[in-house]
Tab-separated table of C-alpha atoms in Angstrom:
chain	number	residue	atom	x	y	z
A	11	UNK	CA	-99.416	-135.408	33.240
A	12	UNK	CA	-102.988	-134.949	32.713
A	13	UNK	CA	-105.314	-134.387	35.486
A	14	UNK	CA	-107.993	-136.771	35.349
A	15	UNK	CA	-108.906	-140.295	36.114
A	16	UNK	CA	-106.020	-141.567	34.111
A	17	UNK	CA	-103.589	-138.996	35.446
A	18	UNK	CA	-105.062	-139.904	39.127
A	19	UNK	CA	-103.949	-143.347	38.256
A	20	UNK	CA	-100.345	-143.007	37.140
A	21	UNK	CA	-100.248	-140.940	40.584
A	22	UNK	CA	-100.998	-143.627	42.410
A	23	UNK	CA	-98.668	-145.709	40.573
A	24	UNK	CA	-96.161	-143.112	41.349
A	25	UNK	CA	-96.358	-143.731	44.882
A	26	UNK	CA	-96.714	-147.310	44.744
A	27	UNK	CA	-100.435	-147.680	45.549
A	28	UNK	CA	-100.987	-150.321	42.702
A	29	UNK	CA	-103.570	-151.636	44.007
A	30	UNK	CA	-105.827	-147.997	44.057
A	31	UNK	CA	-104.228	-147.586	40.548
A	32	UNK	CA	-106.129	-151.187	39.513
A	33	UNK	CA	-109.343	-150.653	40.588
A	34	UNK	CA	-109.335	-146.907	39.289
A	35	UNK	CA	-108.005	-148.203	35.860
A	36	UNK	CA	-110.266	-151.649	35.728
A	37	UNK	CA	-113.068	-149.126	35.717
A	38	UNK	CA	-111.919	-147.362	32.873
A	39	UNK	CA	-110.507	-150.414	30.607
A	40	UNK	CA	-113.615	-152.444	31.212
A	41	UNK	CA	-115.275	-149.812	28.989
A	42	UNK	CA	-112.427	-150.288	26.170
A	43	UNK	CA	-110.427	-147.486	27.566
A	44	UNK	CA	-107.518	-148.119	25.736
A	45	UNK	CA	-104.769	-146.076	27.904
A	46	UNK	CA	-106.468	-148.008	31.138
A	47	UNK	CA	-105.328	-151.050	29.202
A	48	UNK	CA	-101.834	-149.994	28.603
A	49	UNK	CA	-101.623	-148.973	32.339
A	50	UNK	CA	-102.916	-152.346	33.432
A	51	UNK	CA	-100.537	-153.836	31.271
A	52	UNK	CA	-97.683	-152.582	32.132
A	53	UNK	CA	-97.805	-152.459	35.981
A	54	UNK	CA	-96.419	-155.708	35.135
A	55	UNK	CA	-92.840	-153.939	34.171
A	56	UNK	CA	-93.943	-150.758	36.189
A	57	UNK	CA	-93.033	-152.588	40.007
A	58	UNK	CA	-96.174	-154.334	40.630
A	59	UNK	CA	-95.828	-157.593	41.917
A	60	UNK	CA	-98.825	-158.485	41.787
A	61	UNK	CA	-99.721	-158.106	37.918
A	62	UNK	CA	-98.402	-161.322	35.903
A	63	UNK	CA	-97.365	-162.184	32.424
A	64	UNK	CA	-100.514	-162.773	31.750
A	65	UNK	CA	-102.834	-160.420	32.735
A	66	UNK	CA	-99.933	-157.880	31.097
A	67	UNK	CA	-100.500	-159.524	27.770
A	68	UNK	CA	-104.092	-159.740	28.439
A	69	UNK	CA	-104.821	-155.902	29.096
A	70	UNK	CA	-102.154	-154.981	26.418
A	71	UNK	CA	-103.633	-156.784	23.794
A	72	UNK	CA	-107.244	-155.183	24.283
A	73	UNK	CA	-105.420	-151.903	23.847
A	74	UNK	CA	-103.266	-153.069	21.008
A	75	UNK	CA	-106.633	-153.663	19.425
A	76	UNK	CA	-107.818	-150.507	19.985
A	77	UNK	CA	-104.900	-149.334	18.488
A	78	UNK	CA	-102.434	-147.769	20.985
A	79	UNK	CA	-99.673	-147.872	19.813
A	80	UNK	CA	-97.391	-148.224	23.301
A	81	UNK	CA	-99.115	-151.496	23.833
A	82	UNK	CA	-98.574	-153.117	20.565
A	83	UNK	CA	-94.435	-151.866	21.591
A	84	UNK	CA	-94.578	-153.427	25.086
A	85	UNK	CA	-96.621	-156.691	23.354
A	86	UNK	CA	-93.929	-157.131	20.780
A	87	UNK	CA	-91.139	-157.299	23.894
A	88	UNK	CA	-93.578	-160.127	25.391
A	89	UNK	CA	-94.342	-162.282	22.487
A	90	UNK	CA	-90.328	-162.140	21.276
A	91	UNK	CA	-88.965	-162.373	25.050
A	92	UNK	CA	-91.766	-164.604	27.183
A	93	UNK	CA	-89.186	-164.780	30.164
A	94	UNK	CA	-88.849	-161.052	31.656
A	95	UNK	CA	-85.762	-158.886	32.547
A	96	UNK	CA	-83.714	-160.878	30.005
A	97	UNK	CA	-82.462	-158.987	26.158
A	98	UNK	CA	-84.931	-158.521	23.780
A	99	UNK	CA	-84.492	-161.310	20.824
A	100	UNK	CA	-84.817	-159.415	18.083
A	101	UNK	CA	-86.944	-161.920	16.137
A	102	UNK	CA	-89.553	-161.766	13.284
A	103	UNK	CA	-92.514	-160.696	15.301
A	104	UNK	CA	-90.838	-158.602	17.615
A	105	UNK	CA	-89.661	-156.168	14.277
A	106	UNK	CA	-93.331	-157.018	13.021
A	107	UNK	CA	-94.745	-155.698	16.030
A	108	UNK	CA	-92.351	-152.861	16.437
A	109	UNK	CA	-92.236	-151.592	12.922
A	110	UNK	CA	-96.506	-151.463	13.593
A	111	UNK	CA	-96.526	-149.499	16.868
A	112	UNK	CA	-93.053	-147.203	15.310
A	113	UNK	CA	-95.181	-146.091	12.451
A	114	UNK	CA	-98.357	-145.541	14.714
A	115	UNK	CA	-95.911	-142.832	16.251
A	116	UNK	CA	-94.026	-145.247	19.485
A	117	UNK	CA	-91.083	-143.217	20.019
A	118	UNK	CA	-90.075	-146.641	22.080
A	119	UNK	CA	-90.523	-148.559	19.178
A	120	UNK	CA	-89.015	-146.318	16.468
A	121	UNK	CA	-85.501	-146.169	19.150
A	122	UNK	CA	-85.553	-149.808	18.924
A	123	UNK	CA	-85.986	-149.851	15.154
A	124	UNK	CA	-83.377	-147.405	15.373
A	125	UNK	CA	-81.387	-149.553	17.775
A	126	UNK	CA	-82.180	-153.066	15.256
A	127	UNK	CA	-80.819	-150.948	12.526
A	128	UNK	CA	-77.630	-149.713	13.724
A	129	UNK	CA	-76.498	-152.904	15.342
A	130	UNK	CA	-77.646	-155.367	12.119
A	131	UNK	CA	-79.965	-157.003	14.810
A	132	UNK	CA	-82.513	-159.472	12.312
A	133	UNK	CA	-82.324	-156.989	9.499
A	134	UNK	CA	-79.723	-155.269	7.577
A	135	UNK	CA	-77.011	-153.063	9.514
A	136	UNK	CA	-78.471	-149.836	8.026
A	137	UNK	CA	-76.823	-146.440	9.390
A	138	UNK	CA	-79.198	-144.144	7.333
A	139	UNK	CA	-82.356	-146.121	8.516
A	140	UNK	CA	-80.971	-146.154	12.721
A	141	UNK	CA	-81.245	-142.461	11.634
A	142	UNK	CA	-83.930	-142.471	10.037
A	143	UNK	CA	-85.528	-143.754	13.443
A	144	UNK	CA	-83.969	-141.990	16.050
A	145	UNK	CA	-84.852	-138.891	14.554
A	146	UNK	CA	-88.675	-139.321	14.435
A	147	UNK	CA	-87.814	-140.252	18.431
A	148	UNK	CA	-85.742	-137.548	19.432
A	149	UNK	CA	-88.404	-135.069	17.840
A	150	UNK	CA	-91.119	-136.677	20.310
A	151	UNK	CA	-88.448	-136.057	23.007
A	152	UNK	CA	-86.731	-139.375	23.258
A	153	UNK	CA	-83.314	-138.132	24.906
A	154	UNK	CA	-81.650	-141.704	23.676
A	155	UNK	CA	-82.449	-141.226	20.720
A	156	UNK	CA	-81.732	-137.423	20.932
A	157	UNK	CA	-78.026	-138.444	21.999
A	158	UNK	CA	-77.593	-140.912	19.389
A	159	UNK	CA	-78.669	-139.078	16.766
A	160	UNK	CA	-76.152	-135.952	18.455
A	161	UNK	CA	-72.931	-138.532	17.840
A	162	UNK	CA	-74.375	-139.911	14.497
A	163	UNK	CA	-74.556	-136.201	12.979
A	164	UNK	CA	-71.034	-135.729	14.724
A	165	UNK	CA	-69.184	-138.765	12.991
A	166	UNK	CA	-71.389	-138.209	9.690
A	167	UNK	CA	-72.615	-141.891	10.884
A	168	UNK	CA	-75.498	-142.202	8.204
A	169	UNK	CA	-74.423	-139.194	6.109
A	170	UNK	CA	-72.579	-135.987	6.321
A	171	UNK	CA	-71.216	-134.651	9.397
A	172	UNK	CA	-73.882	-131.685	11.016
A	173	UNK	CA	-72.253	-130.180	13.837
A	174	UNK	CA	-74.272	-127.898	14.252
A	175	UNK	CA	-76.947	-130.252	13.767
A	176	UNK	CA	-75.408	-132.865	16.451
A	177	UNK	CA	-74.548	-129.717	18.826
A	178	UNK	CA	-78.680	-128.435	18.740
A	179	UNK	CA	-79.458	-132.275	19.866
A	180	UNK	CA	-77.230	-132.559	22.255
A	181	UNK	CA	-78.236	-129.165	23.879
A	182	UNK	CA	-81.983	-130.371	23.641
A	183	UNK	CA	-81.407	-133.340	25.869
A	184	UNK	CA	-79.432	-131.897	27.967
A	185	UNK	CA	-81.235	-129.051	28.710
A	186	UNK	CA	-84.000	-131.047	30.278
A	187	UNK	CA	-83.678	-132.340	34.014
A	188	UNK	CA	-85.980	-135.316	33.128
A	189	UNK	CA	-83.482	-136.453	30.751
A	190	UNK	CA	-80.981	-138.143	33.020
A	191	UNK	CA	-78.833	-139.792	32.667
A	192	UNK	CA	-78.700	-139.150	28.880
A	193	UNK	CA	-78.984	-135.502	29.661
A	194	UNK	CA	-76.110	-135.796	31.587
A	195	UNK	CA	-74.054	-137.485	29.240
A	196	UNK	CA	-74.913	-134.818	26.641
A	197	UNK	CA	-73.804	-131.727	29.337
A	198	UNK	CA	-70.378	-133.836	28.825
A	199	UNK	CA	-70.690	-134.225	25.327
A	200	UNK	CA	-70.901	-130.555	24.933
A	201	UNK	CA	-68.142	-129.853	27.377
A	202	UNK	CA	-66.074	-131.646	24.949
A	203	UNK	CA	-67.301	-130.153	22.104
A	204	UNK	CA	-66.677	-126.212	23.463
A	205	UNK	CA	-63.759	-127.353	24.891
A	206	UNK	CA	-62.642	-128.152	21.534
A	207	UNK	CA	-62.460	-131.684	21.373
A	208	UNK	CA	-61.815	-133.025	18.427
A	209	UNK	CA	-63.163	-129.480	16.973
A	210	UNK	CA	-60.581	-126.659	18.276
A	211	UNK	CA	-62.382	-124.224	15.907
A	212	UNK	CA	-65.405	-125.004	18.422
A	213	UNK	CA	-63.572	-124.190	20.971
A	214	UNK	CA	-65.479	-121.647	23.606
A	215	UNK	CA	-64.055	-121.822	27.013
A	216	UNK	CA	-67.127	-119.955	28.820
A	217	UNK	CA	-69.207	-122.249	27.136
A	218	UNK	CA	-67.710	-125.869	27.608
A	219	UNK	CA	-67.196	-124.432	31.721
A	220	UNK	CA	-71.318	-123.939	31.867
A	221	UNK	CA	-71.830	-127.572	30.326
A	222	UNK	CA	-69.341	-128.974	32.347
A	223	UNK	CA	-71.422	-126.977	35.730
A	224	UNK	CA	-74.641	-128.150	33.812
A	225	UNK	CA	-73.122	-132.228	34.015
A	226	UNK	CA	-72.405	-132.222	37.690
A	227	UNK	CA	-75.445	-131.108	38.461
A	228	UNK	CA	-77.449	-133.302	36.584
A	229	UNK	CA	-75.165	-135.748	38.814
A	230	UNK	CA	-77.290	-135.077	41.517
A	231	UNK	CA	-81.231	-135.730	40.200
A	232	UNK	CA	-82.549	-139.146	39.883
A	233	UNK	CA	-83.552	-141.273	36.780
A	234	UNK	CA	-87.278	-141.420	36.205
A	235	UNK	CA	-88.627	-145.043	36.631
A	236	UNK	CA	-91.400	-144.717	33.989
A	237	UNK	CA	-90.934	-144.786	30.659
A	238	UNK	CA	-91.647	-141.490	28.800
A	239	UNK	CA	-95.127	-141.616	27.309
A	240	UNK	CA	-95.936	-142.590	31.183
A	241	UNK	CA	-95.607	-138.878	31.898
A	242	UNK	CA	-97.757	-137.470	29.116
C-alpha cells in the first residue's frame, strides 16, 4: 500500500475512521485527484454509512472522467443496479461500462466479463472469451479469476486441457495468504490433484499432504474486506 496521503487514507479507512479518510481525500479529489475520487466513491460499498448513492456516483464519475478505470467498474454496478446489495443485472450499460474499464486494465471488470461470458449473462455463452478474461485477471492477481481459470484449463473448458497449466494457477492463488478464501479452495484443489484425483498419474502423496496442511491453515486467516486494487 503506498505510503502517502492516499495510502494514509485507505489506513484510516482500514480502521474505520471514515470520517479522517473524507476530509484527507476531499483535499485531494477537489484538485481532480482521480484515486481520491474512487476512494470517496466507494466508501459508499467500503462500510461507511454515511456516504450515499449519490455522492458515490458523484465522486466516481469525476474519476471515471479522468479515466480510472476502477471507477468506471464500480459506476457500471450503480447505473445497471440503482438499489444496493442486490445481483448485478447484467444489462446493456453495465457490459458497456465494464467492457470500458476491462480494457483500461479493471481486473474487477475483466472477472465480470469473464463471469457474463461463461454464464451467457446479456451476451453469448462464450467459454473461450470467460477465458479470455479471467486470464488477463488472474495475471494482475485476481485469485477468482486465478481459480477459475485453474478448473477451466483442468476440464479443457474453452480449449484443451493444461494441467500443468491449471496446476501453476492453482498454486499461485493458493500460495498467497491474502487470497482467502479462494486460496483456500485452491490448497484443496491441489490436494485433490496430488492425491490423484481424477489424475492417478498425478498422484504425489508428500505433495497432496502439504496442500492439504496448506488448506487448514488458510482456515484460520480472515477474508480481506477491500477489494484488491484497494491494497495497491
Amino acid at each position: 500500500m503506498k505510503f502517502h496521503r492516499i495510502g494514509i487514507a485507505k489506513r484510516l479507512i482500514l480502521a474505520r475512521k471514515f470520517t479522517q479518510a473524507k476530509s484527507l481525500l476531499r483535499s485531494l479529489a477537489d484538485k481532480n485527484h482521480a484515486e481520491a475520487q474512487l476512494l470517496l466513491g466507494y466508501l459508499f460499498y467500503g462500510g461507511d454509512p454515511e456516504t450515499t448513492m449519490e455522492d458515490a456516483q458523484h465522486w466516481l464519475e469525476k474519476s471515471a472522467d479522468n479515466r480510472n478505470a476502477e471507477a468506471i467498474a464500480l459506476l457500471a454496478s450503480i447505473k445497471a443496479n440503482p438499489r444496493p446489495w442486490r445481483p448485478v443485472r447484467y444489462n446493456g450499460t453495465f457490459l458497456s461500462l465494464t467492457r470500458k474499464a476491462a480494457n483500461m486494465g479493471s481486473a474487477e471488470a475483466q472477472r465480470s466479463l469473464a463471469c457474463a461470458y461463461a454464464h451467457g449473462d446479456r451476451v453469448p455463452q462464450d467459454n473461450r472469451s470467460a477465458m479470455f478474461w479471467d486470464e488477463k485477471a488472474a495475471r494482475q492477481g485476481l485469485a477468482e479469476s486465478q481459480n477459475d481459470l485453474a478448473l477451466m484449463l483442468l476440464l479443457g473448458m474453452g480449449g484443451e486441457v493444461d494441467l500443468e497449466g491449471a496446476i501453476a494457477w492453482y498454486k499461485k492463488s493458493a500460495s498467497e495468504d491474502s487470497n482467502v478464501p479462494y486460496a483456500q479452495w485452491a490448497a484443496e484443489a491441489l490436494s485433490q490433484i496430488f492425491g490423484g484425483t481424477p489424475y492417478r498419474n498425478l498422484a504425489k502423496p508428500e505433495e497432496a499432504e502439504y496442500w492439504r496442511n496448506r488448506a487448514q491453515r488458510l482456515t484460520t486467516l480472515s477474508c480481506r474486506p477491500h477489494p484488491d486494487w484497494f491494497y495497491k
